[in-house]
Short mmCIF file of C-alpha atoms and ligand atoms in Angstrom, two decimals:
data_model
loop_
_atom_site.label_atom_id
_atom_site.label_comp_id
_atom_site.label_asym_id
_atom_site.label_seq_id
_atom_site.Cartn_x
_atom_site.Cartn_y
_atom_site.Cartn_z
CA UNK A 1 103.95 -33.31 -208.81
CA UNK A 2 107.51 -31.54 -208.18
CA UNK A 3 110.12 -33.96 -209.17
CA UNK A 4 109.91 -33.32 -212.83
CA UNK A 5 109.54 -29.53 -212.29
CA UNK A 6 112.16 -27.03 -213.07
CA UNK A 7 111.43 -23.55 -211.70
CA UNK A 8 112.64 -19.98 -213.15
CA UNK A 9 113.02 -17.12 -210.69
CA UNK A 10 113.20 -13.78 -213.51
CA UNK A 11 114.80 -11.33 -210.69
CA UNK A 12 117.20 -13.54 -208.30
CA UNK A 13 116.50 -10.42 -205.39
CA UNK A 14 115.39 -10.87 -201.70
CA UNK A 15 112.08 -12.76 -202.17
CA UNK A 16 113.48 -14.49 -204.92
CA UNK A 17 116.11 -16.11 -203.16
CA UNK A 18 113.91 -16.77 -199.57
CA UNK A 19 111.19 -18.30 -201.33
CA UNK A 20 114.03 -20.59 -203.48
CA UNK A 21 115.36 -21.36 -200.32
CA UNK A 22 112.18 -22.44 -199.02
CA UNK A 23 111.29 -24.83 -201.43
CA UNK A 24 114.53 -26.69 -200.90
CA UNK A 25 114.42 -26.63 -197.18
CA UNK A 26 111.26 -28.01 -197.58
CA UNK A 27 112.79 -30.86 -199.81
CA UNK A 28 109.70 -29.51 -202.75
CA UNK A 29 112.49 -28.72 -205.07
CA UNK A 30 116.42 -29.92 -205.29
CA UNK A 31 118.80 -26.65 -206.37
CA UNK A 32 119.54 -28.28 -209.71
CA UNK A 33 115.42 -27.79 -210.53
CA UNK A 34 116.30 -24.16 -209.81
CA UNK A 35 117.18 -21.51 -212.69
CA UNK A 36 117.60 -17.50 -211.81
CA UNK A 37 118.60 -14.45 -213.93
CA UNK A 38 119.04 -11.34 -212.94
CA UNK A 39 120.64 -8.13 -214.18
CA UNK A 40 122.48 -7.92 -211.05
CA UNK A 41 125.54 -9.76 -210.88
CA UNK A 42 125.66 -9.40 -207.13
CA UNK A 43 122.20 -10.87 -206.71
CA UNK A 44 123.08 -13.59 -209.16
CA UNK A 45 126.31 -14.52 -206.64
CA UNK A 46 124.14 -14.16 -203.67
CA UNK A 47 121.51 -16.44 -205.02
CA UNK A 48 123.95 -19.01 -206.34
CA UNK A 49 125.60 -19.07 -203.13
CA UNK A 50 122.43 -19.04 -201.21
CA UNK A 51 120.03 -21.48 -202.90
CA UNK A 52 122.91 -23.67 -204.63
CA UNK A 53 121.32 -23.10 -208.23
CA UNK A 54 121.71 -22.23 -211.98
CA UNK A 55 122.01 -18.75 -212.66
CA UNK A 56 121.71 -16.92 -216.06
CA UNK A 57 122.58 -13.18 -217.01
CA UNK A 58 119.40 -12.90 -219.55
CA UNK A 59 116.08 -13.84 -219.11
CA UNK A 60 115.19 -15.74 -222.11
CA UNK A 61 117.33 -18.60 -220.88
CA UNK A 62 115.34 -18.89 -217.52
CA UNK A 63 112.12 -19.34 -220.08
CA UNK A 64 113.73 -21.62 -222.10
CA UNK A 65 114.79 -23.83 -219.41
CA UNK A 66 111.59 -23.60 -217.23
CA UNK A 67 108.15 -24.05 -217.33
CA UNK A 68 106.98 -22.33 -214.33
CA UNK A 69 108.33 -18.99 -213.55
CA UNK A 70 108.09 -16.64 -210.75
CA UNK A 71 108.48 -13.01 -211.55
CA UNK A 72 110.75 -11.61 -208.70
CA UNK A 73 111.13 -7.91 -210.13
CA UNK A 74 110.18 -4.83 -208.71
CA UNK A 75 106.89 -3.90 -209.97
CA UNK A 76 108.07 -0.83 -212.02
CA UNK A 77 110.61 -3.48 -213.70
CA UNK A 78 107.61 -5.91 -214.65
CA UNK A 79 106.61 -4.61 -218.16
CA UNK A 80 110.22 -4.26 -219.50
CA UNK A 81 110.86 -8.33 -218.57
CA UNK A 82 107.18 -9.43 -219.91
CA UNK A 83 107.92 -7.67 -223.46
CA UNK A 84 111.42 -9.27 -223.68
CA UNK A 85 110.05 -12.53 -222.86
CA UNK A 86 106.79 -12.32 -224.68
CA UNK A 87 107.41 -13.72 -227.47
CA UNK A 88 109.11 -17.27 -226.14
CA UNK A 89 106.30 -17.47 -223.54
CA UNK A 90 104.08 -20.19 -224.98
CA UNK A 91 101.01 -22.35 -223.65
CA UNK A 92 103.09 -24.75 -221.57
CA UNK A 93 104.26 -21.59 -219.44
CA UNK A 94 102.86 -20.68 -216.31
CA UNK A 95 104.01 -17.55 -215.11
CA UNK A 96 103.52 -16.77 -210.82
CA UNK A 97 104.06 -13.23 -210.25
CA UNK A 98 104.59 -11.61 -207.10
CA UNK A 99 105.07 -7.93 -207.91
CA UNK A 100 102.89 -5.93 -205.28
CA UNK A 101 99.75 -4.19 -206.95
CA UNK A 102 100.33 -6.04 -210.81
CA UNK A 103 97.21 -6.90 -212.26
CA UNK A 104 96.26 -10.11 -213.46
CA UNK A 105 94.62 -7.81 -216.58
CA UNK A 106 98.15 -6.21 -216.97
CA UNK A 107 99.96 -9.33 -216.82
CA UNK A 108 97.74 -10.93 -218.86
CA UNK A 109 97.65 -8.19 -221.74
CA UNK A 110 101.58 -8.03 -221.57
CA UNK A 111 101.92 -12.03 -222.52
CA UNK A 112 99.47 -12.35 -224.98
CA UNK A 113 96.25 -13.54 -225.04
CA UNK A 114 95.60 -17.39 -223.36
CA UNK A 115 98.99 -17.02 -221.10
CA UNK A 116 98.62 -18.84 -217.93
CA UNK A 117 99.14 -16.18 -215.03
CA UNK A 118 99.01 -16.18 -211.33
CA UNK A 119 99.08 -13.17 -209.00
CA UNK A 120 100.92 -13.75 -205.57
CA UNK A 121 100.73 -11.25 -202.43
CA UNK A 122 103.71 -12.54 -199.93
CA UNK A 123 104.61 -10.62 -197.05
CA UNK A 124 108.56 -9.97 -196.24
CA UNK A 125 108.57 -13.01 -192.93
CA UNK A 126 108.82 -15.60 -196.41
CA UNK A 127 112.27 -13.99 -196.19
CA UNK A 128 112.40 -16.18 -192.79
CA UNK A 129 110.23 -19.16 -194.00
CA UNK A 130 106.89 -17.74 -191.88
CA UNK A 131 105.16 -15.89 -194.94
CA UNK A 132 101.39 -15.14 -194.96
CA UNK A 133 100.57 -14.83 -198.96
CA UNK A 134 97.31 -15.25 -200.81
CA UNK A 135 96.78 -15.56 -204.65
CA UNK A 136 94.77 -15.11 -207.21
CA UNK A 137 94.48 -17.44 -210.62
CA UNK A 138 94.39 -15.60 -213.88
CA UNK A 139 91.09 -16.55 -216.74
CA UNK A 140 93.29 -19.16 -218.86
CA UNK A 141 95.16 -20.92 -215.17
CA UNK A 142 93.95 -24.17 -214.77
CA UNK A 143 93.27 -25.87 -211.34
CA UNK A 144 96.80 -27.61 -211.54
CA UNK A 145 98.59 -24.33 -211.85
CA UNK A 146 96.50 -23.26 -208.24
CA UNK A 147 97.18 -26.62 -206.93
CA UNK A 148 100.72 -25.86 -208.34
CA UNK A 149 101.38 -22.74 -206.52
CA UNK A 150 99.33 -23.73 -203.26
CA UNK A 151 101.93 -26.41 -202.85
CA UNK A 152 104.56 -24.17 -203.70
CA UNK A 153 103.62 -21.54 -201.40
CA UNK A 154 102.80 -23.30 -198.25
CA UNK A 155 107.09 -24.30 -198.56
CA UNK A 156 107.43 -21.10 -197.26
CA UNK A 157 104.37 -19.94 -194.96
CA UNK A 158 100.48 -19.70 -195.18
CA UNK A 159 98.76 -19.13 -198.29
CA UNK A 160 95.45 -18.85 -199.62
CA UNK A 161 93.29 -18.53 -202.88
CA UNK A 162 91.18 -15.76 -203.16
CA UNK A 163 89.39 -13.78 -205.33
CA UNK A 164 91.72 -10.78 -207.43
CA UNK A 165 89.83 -8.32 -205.56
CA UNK A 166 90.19 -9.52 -202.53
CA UNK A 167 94.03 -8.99 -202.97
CA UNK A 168 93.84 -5.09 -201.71
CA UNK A 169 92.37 -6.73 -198.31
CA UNK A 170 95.17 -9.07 -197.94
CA UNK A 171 97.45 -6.18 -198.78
CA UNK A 172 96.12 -4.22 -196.03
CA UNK A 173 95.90 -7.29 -193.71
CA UNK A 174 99.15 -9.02 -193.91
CA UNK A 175 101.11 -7.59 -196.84
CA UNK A 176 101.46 -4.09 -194.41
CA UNK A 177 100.88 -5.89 -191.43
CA UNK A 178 104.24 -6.58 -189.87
CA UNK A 179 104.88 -3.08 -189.55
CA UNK A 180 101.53 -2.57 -187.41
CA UNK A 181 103.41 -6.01 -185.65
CA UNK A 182 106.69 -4.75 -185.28
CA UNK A 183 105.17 -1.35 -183.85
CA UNK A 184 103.31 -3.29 -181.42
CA UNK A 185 106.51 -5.27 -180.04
CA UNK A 186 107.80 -2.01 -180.01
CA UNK A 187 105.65 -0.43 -177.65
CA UNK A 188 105.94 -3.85 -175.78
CA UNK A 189 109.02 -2.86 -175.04
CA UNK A 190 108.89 -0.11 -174.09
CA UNK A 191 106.63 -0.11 -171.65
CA UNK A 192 108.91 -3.25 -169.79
CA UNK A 193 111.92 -0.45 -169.91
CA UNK A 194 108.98 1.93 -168.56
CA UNK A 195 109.08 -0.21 -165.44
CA UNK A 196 112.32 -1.27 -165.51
CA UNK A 197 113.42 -3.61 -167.59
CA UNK A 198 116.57 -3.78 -169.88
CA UNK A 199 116.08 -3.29 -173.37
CA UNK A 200 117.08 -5.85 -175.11
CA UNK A 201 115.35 -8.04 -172.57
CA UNK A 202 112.30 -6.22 -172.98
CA UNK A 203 112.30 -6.17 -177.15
CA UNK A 204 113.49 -10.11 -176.65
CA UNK A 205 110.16 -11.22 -174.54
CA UNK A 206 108.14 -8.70 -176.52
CA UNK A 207 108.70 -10.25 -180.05
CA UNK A 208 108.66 -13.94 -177.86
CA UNK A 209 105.32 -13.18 -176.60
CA UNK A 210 103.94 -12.07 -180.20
CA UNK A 211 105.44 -15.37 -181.68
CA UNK A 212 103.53 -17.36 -178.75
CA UNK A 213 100.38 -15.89 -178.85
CA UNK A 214 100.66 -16.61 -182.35
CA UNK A 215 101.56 -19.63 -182.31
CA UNK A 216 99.03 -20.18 -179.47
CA UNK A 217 95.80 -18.97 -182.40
CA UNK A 218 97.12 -21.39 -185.07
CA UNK A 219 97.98 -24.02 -183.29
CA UNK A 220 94.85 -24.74 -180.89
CA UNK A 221 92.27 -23.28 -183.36
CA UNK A 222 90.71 -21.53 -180.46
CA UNK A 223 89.11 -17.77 -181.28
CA UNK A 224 91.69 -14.72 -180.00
CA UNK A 225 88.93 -14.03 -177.65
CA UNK A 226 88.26 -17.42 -175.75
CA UNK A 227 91.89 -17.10 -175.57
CA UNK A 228 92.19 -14.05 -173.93
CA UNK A 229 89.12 -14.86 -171.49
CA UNK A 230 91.26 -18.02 -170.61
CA UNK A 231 94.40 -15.35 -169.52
CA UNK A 232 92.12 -12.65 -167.86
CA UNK A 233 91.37 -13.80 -164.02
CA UNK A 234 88.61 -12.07 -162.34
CA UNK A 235 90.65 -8.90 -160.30
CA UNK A 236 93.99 -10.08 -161.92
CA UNK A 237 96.71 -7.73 -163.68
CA UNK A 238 95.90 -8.79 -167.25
CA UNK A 239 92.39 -7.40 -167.10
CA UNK A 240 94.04 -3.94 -166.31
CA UNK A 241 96.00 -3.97 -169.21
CA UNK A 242 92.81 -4.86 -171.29
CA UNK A 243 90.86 -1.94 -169.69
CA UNK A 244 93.88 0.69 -170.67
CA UNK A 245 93.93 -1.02 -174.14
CA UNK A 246 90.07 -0.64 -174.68
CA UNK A 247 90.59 3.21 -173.31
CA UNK A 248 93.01 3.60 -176.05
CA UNK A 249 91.07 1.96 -179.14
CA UNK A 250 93.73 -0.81 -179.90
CA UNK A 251 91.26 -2.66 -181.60
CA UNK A 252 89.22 -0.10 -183.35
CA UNK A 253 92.68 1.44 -184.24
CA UNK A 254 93.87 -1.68 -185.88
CA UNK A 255 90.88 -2.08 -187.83
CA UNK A 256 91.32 1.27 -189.39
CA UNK A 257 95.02 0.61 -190.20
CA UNK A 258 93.96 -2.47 -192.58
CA UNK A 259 90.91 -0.53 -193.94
CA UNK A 260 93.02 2.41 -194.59
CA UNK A 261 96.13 0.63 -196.42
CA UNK A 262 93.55 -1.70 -198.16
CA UNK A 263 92.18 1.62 -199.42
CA UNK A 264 95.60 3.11 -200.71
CA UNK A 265 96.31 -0.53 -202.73
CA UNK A 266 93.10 0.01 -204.28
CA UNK A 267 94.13 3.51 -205.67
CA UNK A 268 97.34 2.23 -206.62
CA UNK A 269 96.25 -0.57 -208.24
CA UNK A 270 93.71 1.91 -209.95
CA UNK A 271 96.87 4.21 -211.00
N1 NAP B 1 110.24 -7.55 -200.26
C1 NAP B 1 109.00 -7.83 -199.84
O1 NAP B 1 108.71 -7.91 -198.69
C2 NAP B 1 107.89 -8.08 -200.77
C3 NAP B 1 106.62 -8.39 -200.28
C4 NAP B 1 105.60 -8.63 -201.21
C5 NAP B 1 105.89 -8.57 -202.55
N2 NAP B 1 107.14 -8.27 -202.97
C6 NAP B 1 107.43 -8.17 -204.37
O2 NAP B 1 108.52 -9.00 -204.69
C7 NAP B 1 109.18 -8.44 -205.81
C8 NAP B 1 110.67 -8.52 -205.58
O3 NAP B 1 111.00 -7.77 -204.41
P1 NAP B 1 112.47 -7.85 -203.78
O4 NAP B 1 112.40 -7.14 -202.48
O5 NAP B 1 112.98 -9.24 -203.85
O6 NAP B 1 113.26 -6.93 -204.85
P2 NAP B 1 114.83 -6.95 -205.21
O7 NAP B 1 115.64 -7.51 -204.10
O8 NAP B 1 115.13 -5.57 -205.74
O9 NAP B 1 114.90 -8.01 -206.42
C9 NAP B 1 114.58 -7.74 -207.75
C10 NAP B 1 115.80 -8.12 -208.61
O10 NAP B 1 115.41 -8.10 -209.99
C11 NAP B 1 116.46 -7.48 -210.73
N3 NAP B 1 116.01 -6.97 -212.04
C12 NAP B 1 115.66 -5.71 -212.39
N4 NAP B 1 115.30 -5.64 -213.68
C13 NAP B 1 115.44 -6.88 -214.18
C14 NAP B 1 115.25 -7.45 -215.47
N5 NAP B 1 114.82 -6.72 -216.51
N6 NAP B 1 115.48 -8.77 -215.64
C15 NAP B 1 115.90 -9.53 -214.60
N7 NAP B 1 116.11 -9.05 -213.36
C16 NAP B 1 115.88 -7.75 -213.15
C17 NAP B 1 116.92 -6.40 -209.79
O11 NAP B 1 118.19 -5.91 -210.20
P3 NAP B 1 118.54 -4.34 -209.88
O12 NAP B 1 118.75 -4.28 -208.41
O13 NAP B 1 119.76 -4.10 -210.70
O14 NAP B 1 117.33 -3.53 -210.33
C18 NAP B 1 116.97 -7.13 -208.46
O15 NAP B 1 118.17 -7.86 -208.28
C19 NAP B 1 108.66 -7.00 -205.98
O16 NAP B 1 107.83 -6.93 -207.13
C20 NAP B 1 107.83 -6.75 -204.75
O17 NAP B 1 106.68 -5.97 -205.04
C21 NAP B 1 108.14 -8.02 -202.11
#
């Protein structure tokens, strides 16, 4: 389904260039299937270097070249590229957008009535190959341009198709959610230098033990709970950390911190 593909990254930024390099590590794409342009010269030498592929100072030769595109701008940046591309943007494009909080409707309305659109929500670990993204197919997408980006996608992480609403959730969930995560390993460690443990040691099995545990859900399929009965021994030390969790709301916390960014991406989306 790849081989014959050429890609076009419009913005050659961060995500652009982790995602790119995704899709070759993963052997989905070789760098000569690759075009980027940017505005940026530096990001245009960073992704050349990077990803090993074609690189253009103006958009129009990205759509030219490719059929599938990936808008890689900043969100405020995303009408200014859509109206210069607009009118070379024709039926056999398919454009994949991952600009946080950009509408299908917007994206849509921008390229014209009939354009082919997807909306992506990545999280910033696809900048080391572990992204958690879902998307959302726009009215004229067929089922090869899902299939399309599913494969895509899972190069670099998780994904999942949803619903367009459903997009605020997964904002909340896992777009914010490393920074809940990297809070977490945070107070991880320091509660090992609270008893007397170096810190980097402490940050280093911190972030180790997230990664596990992890791992540890994916991997045996097993619910968080049955896995946490299986570590909890009747009298044992883990149980006591449990109890002072419960007496400080960790879970009930958490579940506020996804309702209440899920809530803000639904007024900025709104805005
Ligand atoms: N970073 C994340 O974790 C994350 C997570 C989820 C979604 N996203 C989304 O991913 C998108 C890209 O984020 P990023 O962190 O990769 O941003 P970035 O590093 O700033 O990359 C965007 C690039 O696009 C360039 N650009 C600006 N206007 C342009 C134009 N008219 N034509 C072509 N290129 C243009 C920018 O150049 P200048 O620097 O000169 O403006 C910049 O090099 C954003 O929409 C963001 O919402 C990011």
């Amino acid at each position: 389904m790849t081989h014959s593909l050429t890609l076009g990254f419009l913005g050659a930024g961060k995500m652009a260039s982790a995602i790119a390099k995704g899709f070759v590590r993963a052997q989905l794409l070789t760098p000569d299937q690759i075009v980027a342009s940017d505005l940026a010269e530096p990001a245009l030498t960073a992704f050349a270097a990077e990803v090993g592929a074609r690189t253009a100072v103006q958009n129009l030769e990205v759509v030219k070249t490719a059929h599938v595109l990936i808008l890689a701008v900043k969100p405020a940046q995303v009408a200014g590229v859509l109206a210069e591309i607009r009118s070379h943007f024709t039926p056999d494009h398919l454009l994949i957008s991952i600009a946080a909080g950009v509408t299908l409707a917007s994206l849509e309305r921008a390229l014209g009535e009939g354009a082919r659109v997807v909306r992506v929500m990545p999280n910033t670990p696809a900048l080391v190959g572990t992204s958690a993204s879902a998307f959302a197919v726009g009215r004229a997408a067929t089922a090869a341009d899902a299939a399309l980006t599913q494969k895509l996608l899972s190069a670099v992480g998780l994904v999942f198709q949803v619903k367009e609403p459903l997009l605020d959730g997964v904002t909340g969930l896992s777009g914010s959610g490393p920074a809940y995560v990297y809070q977490f390993i945070e107070a991880l460690s320091d509660g090992g230098v609270a008893v007397g443990l170096p810190r980097d040691v402490a940050t280093q099995l911190a972030a180790q033990t997230v990664l596990g545990a992890a791992r540890m859900v994916l991997e045996t399929g097993l619910h968080p709970g049955a896995l946490k009965d299986q570590v909890t021994s009747p009298g044992g030390t883990t149980i006591q950390g449990i109890l002072a969790l419960e007496k400080g709301a960790l879970r009930g916390t958490v579940m506020s911190a996804v309702v209440a960014a899920t809530d803000r991406a639904r007024q900025l989306g709104q805005g």
